[in-house]
mmCIF file of C-alpha atoms and ligand atoms in Angstrom:
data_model
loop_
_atom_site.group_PDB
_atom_site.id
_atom_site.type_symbol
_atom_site.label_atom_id
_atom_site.label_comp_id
_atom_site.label_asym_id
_atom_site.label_seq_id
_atom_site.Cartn_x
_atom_site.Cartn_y
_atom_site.Cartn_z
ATOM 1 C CA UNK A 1 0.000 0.000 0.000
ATOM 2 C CA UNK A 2 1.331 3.363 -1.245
ATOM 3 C CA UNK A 3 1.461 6.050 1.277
ATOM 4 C CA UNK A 4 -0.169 9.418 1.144
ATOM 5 C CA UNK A 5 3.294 11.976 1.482
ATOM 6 C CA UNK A 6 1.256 14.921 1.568
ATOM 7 C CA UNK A 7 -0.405 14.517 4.957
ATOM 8 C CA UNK A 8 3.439 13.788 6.417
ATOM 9 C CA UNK A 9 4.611 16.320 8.773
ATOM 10 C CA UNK A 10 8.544 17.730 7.992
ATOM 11 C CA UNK A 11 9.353 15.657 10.454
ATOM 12 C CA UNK A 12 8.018 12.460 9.029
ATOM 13 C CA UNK A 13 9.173 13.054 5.731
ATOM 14 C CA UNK A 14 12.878 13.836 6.712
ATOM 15 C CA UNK A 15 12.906 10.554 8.402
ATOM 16 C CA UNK A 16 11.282 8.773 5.374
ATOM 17 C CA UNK A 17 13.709 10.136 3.277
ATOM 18 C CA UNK A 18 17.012 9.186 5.239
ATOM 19 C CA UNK A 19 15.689 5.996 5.724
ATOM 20 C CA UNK A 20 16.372 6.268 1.999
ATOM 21 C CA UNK A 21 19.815 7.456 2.636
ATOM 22 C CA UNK A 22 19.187 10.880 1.794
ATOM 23 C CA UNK A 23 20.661 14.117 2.876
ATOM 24 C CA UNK A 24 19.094 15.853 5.575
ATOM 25 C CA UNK A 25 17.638 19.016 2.684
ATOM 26 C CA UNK A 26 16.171 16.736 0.987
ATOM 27 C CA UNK A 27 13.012 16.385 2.515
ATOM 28 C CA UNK A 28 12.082 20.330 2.282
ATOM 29 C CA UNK A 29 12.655 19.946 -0.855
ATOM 30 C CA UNK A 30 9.844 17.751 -1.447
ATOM 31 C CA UNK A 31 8.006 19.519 1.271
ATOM 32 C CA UNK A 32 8.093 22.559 -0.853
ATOM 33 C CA UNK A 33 7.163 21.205 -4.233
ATOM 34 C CA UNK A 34 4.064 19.104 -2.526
ATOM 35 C CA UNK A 35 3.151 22.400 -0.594
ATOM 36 C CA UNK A 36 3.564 24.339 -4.178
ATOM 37 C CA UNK A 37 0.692 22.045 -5.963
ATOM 38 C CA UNK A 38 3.157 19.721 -7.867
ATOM 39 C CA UNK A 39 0.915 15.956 -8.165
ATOM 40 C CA UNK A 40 3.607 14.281 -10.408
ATOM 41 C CA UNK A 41 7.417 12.924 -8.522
ATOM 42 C CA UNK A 42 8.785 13.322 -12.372
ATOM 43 C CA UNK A 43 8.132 16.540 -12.115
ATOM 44 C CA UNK A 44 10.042 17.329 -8.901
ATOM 45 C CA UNK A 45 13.279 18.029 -11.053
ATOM 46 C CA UNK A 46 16.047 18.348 -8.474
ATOM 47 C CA UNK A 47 16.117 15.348 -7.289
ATOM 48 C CA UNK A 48 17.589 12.577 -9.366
ATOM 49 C CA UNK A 49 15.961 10.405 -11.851
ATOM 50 C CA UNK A 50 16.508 6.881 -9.099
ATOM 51 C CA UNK A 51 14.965 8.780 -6.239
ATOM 52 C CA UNK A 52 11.884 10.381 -8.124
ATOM 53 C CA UNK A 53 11.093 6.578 -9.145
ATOM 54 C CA UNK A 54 11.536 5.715 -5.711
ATOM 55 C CA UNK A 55 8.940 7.805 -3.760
ATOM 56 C CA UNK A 56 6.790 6.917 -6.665
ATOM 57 C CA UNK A 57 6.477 3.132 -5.936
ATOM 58 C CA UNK A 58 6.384 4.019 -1.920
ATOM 59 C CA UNK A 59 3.637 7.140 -2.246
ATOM 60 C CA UNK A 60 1.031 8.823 -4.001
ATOM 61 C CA UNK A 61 0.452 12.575 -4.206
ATOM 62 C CA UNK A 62 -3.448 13.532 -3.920
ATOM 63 C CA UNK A 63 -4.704 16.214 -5.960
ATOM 64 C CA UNK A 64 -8.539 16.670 -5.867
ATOM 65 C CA UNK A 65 -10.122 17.445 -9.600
ATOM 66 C CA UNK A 66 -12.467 20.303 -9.915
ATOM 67 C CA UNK A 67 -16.342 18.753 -10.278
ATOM 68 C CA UNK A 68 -18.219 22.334 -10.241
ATOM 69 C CA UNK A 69 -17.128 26.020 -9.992
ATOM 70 C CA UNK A 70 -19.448 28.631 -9.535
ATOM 71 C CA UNK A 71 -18.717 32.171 -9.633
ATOM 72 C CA UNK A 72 -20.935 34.950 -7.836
ATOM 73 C CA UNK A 73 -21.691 37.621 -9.818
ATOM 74 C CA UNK A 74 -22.668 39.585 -6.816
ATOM 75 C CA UNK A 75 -19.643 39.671 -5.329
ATOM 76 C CA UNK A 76 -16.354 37.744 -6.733
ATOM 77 C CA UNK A 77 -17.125 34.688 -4.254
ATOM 78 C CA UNK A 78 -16.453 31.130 -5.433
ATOM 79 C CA UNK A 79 -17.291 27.967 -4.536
ATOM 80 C CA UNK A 80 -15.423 24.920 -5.606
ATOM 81 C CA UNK A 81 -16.444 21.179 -5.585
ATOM 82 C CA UNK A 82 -14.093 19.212 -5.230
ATOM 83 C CA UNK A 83 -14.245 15.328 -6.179
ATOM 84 C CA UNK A 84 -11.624 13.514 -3.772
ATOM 85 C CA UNK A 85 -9.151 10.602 -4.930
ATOM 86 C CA UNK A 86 -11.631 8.189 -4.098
ATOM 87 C CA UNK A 87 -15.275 10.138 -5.749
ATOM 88 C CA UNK A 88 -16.480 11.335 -2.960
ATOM 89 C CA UNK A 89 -16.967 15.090 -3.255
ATOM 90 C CA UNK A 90 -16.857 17.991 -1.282
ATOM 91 C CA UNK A 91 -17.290 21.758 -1.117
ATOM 92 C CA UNK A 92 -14.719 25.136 -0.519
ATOM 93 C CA UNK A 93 -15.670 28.291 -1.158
ATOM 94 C CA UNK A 94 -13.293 31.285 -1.537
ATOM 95 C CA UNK A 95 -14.559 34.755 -0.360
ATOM 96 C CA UNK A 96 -12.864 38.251 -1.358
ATOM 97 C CA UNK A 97 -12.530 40.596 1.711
ATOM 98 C CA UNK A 98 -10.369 44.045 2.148
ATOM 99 C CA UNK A 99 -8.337 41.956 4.644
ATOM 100 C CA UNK A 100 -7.003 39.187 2.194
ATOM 101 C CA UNK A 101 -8.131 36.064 0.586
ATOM 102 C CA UNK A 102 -10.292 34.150 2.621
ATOM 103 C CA UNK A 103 -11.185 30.174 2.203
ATOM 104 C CA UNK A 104 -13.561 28.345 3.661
ATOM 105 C CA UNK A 105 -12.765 24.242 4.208
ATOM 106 C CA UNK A 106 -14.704 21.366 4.448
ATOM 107 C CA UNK A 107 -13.203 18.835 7.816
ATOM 108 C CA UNK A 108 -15.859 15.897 6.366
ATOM 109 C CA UNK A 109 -17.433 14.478 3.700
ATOM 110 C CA UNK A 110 -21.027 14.800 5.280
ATOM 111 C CA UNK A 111 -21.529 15.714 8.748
ATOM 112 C CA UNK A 112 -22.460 13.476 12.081
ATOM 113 C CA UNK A 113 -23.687 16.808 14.320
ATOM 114 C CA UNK A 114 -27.453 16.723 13.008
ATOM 115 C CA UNK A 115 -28.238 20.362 13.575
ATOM 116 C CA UNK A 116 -31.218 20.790 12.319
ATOM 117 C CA UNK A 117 -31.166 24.140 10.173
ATOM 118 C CA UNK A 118 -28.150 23.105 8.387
ATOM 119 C CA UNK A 119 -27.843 21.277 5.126
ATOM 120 C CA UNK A 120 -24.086 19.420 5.605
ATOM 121 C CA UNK A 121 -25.732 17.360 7.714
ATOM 122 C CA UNK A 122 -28.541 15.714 5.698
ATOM 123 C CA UNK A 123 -26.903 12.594 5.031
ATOM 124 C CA UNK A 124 -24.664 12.005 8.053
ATOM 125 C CA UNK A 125 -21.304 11.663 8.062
ATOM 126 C CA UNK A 126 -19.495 9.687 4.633
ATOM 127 C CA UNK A 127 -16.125 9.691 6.425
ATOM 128 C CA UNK A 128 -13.350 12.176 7.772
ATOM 129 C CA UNK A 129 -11.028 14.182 5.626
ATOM 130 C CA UNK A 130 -7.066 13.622 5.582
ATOM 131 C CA UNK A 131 -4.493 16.291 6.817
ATOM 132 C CA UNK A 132 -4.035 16.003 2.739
ATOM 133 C CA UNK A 133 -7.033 16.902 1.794
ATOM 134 C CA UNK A 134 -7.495 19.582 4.180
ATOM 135 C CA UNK A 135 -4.705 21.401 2.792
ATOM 136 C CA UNK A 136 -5.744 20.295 -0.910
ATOM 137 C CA UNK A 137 -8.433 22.483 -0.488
ATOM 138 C CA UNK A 138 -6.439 25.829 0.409
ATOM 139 C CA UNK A 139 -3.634 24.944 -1.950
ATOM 140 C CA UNK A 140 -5.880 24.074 -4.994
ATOM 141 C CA UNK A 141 -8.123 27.233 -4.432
ATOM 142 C CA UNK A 142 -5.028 29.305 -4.655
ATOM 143 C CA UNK A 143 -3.859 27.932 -7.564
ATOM 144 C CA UNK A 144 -7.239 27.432 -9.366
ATOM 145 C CA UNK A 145 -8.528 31.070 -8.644
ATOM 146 C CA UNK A 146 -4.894 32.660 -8.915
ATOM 147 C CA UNK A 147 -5.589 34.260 -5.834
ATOM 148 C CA UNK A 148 -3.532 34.420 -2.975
ATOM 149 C CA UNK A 149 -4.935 32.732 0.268
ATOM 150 C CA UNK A 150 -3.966 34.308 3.349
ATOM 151 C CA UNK A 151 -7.124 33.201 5.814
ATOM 152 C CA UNK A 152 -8.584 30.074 6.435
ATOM 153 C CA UNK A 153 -11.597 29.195 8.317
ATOM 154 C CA UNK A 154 -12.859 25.862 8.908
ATOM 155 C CA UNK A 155 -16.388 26.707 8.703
ATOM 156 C CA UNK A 156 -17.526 24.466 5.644
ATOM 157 C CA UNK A 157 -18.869 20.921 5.225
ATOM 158 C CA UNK A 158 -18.251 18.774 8.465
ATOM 159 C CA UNK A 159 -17.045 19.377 12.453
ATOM 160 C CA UNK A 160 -13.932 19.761 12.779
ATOM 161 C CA UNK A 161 -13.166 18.730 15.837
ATOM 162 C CA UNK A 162 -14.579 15.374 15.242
ATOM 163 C CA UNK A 163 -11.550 15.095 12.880
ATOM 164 C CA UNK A 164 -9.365 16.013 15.730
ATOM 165 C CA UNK A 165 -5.974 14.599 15.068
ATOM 166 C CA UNK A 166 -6.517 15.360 11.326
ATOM 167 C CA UNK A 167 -7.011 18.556 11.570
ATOM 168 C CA UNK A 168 -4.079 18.850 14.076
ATOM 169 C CA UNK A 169 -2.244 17.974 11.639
ATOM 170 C CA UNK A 170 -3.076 20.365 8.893
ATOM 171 C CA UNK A 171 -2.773 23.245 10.771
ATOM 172 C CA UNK A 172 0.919 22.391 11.582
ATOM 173 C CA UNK A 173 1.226 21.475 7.471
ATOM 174 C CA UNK A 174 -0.313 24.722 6.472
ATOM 175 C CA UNK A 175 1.616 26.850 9.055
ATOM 176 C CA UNK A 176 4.725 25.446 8.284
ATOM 177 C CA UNK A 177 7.023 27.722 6.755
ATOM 178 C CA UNK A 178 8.258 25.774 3.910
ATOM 179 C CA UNK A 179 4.756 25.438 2.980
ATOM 180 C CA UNK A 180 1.685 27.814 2.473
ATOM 181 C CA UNK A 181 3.156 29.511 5.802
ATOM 182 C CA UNK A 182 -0.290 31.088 7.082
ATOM 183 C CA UNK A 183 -0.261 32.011 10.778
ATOM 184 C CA UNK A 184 -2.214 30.396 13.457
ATOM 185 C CA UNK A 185 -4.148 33.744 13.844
ATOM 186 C CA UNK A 186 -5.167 33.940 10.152
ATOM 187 C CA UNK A 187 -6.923 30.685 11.016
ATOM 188 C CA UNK A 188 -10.191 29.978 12.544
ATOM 189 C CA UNK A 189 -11.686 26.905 13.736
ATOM 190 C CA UNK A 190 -15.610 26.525 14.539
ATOM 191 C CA UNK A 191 -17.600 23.980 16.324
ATOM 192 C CA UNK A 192 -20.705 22.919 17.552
ATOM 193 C CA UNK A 193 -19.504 22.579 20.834
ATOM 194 C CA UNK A 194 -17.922 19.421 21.193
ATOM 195 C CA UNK A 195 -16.865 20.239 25.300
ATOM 196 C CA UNK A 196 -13.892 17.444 25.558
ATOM 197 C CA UNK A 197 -12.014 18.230 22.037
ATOM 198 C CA UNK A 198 -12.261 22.150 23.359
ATOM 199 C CA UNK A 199 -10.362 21.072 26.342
ATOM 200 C CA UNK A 200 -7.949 19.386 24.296
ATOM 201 C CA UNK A 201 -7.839 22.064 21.872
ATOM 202 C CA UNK A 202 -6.946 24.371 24.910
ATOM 203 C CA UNK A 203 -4.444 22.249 25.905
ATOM 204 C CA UNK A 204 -2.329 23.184 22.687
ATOM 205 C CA UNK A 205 -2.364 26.745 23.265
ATOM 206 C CA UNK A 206 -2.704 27.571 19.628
ATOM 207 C CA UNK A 207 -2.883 31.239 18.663
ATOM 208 C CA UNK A 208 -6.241 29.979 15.940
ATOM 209 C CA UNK A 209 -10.006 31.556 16.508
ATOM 210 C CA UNK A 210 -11.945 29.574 18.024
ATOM 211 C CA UNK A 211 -15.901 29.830 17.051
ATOM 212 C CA UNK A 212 -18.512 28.392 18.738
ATOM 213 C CA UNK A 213 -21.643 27.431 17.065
ATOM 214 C CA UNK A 214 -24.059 28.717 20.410
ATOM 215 C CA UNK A 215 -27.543 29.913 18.700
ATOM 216 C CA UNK A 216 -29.484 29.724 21.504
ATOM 217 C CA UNK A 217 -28.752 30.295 25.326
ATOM 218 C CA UNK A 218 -31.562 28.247 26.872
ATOM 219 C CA UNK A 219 -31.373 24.551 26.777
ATOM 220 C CA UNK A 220 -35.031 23.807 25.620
ATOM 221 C CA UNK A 221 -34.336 25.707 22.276
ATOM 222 C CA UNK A 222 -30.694 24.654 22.006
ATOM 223 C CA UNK A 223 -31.654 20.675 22.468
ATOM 224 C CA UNK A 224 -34.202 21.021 19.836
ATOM 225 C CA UNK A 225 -31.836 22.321 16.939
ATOM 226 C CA UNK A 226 -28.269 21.007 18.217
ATOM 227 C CA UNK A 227 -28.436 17.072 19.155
ATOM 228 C CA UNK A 228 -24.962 17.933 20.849
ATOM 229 C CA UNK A 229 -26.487 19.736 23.307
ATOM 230 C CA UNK A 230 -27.972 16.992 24.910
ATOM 231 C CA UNK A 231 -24.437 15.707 25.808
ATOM 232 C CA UNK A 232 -23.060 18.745 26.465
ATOM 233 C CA UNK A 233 -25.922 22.038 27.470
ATOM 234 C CA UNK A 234 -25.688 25.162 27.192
ATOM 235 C CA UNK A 235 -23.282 25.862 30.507
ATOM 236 C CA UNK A 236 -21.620 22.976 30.808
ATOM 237 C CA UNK A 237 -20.277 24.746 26.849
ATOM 238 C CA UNK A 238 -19.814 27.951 28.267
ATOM 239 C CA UNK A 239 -17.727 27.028 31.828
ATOM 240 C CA UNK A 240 -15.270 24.802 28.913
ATOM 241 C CA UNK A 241 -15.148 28.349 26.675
ATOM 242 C CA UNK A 242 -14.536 30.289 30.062
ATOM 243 C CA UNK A 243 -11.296 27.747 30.728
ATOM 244 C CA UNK A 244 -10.365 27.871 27.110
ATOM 245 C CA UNK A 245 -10.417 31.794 27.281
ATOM 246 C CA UNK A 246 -7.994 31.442 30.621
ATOM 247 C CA UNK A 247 -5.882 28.902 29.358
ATOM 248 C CA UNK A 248 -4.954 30.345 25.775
ATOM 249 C CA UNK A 249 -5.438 34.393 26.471
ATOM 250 C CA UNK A 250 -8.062 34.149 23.261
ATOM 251 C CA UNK A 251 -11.034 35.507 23.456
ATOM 252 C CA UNK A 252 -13.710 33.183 21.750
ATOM 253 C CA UNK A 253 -16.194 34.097 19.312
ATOM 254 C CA UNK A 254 -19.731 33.007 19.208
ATOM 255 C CA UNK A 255 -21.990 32.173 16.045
ATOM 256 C CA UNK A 256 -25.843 32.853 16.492
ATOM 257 C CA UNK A 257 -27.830 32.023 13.683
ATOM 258 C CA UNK A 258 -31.410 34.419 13.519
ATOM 259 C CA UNK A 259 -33.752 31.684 13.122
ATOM 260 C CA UNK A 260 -37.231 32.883 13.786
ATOM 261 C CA UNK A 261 -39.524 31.808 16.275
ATOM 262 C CA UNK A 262 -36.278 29.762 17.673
ATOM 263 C CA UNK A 263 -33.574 31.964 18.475
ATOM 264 C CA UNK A 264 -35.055 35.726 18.120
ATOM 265 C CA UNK A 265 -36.887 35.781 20.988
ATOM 266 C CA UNK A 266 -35.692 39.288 23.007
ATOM 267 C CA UNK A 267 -35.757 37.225 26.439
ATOM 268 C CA UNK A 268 -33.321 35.193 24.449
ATOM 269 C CA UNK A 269 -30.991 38.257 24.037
ATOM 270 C CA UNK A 270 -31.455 39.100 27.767
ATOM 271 C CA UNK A 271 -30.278 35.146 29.023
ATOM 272 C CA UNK A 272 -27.378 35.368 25.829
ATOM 273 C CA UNK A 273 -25.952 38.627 26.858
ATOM 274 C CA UNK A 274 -26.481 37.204 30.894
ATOM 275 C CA UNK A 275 -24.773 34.116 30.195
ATOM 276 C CA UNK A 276 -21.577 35.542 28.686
ATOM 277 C CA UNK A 277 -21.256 38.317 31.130
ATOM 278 C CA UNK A 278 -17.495 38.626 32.026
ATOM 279 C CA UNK A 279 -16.102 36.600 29.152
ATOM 280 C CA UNK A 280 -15.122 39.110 26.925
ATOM 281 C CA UNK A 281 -17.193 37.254 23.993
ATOM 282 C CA UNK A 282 -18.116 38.713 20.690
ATOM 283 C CA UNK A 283 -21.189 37.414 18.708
ATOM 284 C CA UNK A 284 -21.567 36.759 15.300
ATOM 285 C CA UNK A 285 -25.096 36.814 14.213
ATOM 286 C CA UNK A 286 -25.542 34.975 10.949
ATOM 287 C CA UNK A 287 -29.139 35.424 9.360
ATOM 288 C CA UNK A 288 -30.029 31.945 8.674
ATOM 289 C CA UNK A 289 -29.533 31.016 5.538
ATOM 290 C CA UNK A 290 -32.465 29.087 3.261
ATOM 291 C CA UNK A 291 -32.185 25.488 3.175
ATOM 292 C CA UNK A 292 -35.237 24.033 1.607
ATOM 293 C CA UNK A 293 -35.391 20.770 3.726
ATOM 294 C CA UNK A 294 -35.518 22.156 7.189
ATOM 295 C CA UNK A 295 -38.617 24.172 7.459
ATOM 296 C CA UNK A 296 -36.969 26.763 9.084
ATOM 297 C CA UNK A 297 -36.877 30.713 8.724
ATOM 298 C CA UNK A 298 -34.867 33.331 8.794
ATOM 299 C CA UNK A 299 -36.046 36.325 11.514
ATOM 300 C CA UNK A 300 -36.992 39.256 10.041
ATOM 301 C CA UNK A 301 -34.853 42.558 9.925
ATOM 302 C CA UNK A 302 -36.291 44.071 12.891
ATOM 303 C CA UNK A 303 -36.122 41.441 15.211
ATOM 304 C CA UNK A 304 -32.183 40.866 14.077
ATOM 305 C CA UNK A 305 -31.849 44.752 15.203
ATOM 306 C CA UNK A 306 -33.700 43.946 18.321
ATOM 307 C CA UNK A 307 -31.676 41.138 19.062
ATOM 308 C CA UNK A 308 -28.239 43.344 18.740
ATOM 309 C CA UNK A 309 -29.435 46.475 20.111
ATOM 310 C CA UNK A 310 -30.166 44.826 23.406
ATOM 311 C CA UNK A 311 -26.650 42.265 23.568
ATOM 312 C CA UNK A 312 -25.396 45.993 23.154
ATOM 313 C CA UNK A 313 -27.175 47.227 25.766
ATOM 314 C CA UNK A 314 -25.381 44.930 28.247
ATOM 315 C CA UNK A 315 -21.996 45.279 27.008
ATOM 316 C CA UNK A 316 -21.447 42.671 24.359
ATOM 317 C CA UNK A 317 -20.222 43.227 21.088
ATOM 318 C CA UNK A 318 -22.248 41.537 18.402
ATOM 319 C CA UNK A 319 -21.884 42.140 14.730
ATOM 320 C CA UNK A 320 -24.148 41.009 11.704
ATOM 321 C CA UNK A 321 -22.042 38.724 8.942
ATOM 322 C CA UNK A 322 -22.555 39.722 5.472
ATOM 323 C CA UNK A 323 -23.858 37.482 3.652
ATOM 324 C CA UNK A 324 -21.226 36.563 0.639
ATOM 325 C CA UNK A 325 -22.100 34.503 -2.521
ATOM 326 C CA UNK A 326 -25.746 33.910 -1.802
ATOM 327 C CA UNK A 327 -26.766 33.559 -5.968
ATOM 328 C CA UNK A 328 -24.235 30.575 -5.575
ATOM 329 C CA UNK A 329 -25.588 28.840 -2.261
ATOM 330 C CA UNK A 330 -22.201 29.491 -0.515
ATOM 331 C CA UNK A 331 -23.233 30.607 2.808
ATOM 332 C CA UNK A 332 -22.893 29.287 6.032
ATOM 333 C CA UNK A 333 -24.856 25.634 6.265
ATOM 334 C CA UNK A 334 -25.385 25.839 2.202
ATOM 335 C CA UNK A 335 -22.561 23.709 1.355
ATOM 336 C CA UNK A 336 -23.241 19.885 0.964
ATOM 337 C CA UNK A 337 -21.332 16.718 -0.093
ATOM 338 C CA UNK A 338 -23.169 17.135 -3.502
ATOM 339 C CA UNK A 339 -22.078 14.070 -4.876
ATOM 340 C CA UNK A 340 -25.464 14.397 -7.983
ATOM 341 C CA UNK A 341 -24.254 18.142 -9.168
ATOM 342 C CA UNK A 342 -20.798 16.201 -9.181
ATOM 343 C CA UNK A 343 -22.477 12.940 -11.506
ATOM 344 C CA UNK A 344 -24.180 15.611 -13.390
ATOM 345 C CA UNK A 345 -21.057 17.903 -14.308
ATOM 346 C CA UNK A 346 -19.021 14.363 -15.008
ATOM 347 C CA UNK A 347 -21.643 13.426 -17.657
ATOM 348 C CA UNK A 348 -21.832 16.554 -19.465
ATOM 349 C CA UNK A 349 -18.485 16.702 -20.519
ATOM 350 C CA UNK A 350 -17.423 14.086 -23.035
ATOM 351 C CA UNK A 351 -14.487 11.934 -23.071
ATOM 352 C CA UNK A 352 -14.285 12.488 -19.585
HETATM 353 N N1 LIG B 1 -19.468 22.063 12.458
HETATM 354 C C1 LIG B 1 -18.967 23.371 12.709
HETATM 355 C C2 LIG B 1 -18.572 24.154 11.471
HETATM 356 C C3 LIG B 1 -19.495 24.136 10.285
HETATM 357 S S1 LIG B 1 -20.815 25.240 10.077
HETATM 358 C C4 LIG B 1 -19.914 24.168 13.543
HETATM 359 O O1 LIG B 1 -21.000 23.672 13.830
HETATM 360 O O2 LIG B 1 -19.576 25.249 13.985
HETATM 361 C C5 LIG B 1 -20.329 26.894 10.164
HETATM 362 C C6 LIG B 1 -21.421 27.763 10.805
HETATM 363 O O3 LIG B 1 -22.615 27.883 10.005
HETATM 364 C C7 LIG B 1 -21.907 27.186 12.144
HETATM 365 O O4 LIG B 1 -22.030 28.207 13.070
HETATM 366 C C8 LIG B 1 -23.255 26.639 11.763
HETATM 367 O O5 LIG B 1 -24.068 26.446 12.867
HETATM 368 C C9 LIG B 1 -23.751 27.694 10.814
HETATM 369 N N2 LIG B 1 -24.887 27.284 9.987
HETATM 370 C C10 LIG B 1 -25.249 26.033 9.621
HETATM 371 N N3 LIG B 1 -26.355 26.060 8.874
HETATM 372 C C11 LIG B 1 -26.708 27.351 8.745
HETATM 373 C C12 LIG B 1 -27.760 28.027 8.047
HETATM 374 N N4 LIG B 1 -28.657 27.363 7.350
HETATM 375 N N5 LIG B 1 -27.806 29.368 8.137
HETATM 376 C C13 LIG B 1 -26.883 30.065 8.839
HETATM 377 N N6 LIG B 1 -25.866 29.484 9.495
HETATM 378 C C14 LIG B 1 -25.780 28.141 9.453
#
């Protein structure tokens, strides 16, 4: 069985290659052309001829194909589907902001959280994503959309810290300075609120944002649109968020989706801003986005502005996102594994 090189850390590869009885440089040097987009050993042309033919017969390089790219004419936005060494597919979508390059990453194929208002979740999870094709996705937008990438958030198809040691491991390959070299706080990391991985997250004192997917404060509304809440409620989350803000010195930033009738409610503002008194939070309130199998809403203007004006009221900063690439159904919870647009684009084009 041929071994995937690109998920290997430095580390791993320097002792695959002396094992080979190579120099010590020679394993940045295939660091660097793997972390540069290269999917071919022949065409890694200073090493020699033997060793090239070498790593071929111990490794394989992945490199995702693109199934679908959509451009929004609204705003610049992109989203990519990607079809995966082995057909399954999944989505990345790269946004344009004044601060840089910004792309969003899929953790799964699928999703095993179940929240109910979100459509990465229909079909449970498929399986996790490797370190690979984690950093496939940054490296292949770059190159694809010729523009440069300088901020990742793992906000897309899966949870990401039910991929824990994968994703571990792709934030030391895509910080690494011989490769894409993108800082820990040019990254951010969101969850559903999966209380032991936060804890263990904490424990690596990384300088990332970390998100937390909160959208309601109260249990009874939480439960009924967040299965994880019934392992984990509503303050059992927040004590974990308190120790992760004490432990790494970062403050943590909360996602509320406006769903209405669920989350609008102003006595829900009151108990939010209540509950995250003293902790220095921010909130990020995300209109909810359409998703035509959930049933659910979005809450209308005024009751957003209600909702903001009183978390303001008590002291807590909360901002509303914009809303990028909505012709394209990029927005938060849009993005599926899409496997039937991915059948559909592979029969349209002949010879393929
Ligand atoms: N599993 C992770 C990351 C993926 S989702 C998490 O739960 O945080 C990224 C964000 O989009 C989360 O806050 C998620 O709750 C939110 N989201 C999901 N579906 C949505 C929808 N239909 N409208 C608005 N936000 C949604």
């Amino acid at each position: 069985m041929k071994q995937d090189i690109k998920s290997m850390t430095p580390e791993e590869l320097q002792a695959e290659l002396s094992a080979l009885g190579q120099p010590k440089f020679r394993s940045g040097q295939v660091f660097s052309w793997l972390h540069s987009g290269v999917t071919h050993f022949e065409d890694m042309t200073n090493l020699s001829r033997q060793l090239r033919q070498t790593l071929q017969e111990r490794f394989f390089i992945t490199a995702p194909t693109v199934a679908r790219k959509q451009v929004s004419a609204l705003d610049g936005t992109i989203k990519y589907l990607w079809r995966l060494g082995d057909g399954n597919c999944v989505e990345s979508v790269v946004m344009r902001y004044h601060h840089g390059n910004t792309v969003c990453i899929s953790s799964e194929v699928g999703c095993p959280m179940g929240c109910k208002f979100c459509a990465s979740t229909i079909g449970g999870l498929v399986r996790r994503l490797e370190p690979s094709e984690l950093l496939d996705q940054v490296l292949f937008s770059q190159l694809d959309s010729g523009l440069p990438i300088s901020n990742i958030v793992l906000m897309g198809i899966g949870e990401p810290l039910d991929n824990f040691d994968n994703v571990m491991r792709f934030l030391e390959l895509v910080n690494s300075p011989q490769g894409m070299n993108i800082g820990m706080r040019h990254i951010s990391l969101s969850t559903c609120g999966l209380v032991d991985r936060i804890r263990e997250l904490a424990d690596r004192k990384l300088q990332l944002t970390l998100s937390v997917s909160l959208h309601a404060p109260d249990d009874a509304h939480r439960s009924a649109i967040m299965p994880v809440n019934r392992r984990w409620n509503v303050d059992t989350l927040l004590n974990c968020c308190r120790e992760y803000f004490e432990k790494t010195g970062r403050r943590i930033s909360f996602e509320y989706t406006m769903i209405r009738g669920v989350s609008d409610a102003p006595e829900q503002a009151e108990l939010l801003a209540k509950k995250l008194s003293g902790m220095q939070a921010h909130v990020n309130m995300i209109p909810l986005n359409h998703v035509d199998e959930t049933g659910l809403e979005t809450s209308t203007p005024q009751a957003i502005r209600r909702f903001q004006t009183i978390l303001e009221q008590h002291g807590v900063t909360a901002t509303l996102r914009r809303t990028l690439g909505s012709d394209i159904d990029a927005s938060c919870g849009q993005l599926r594994r899409n496997y039937e647009a991915a059948k559909e684009e592979a029969a349209c084009r002949p010879g393929d």
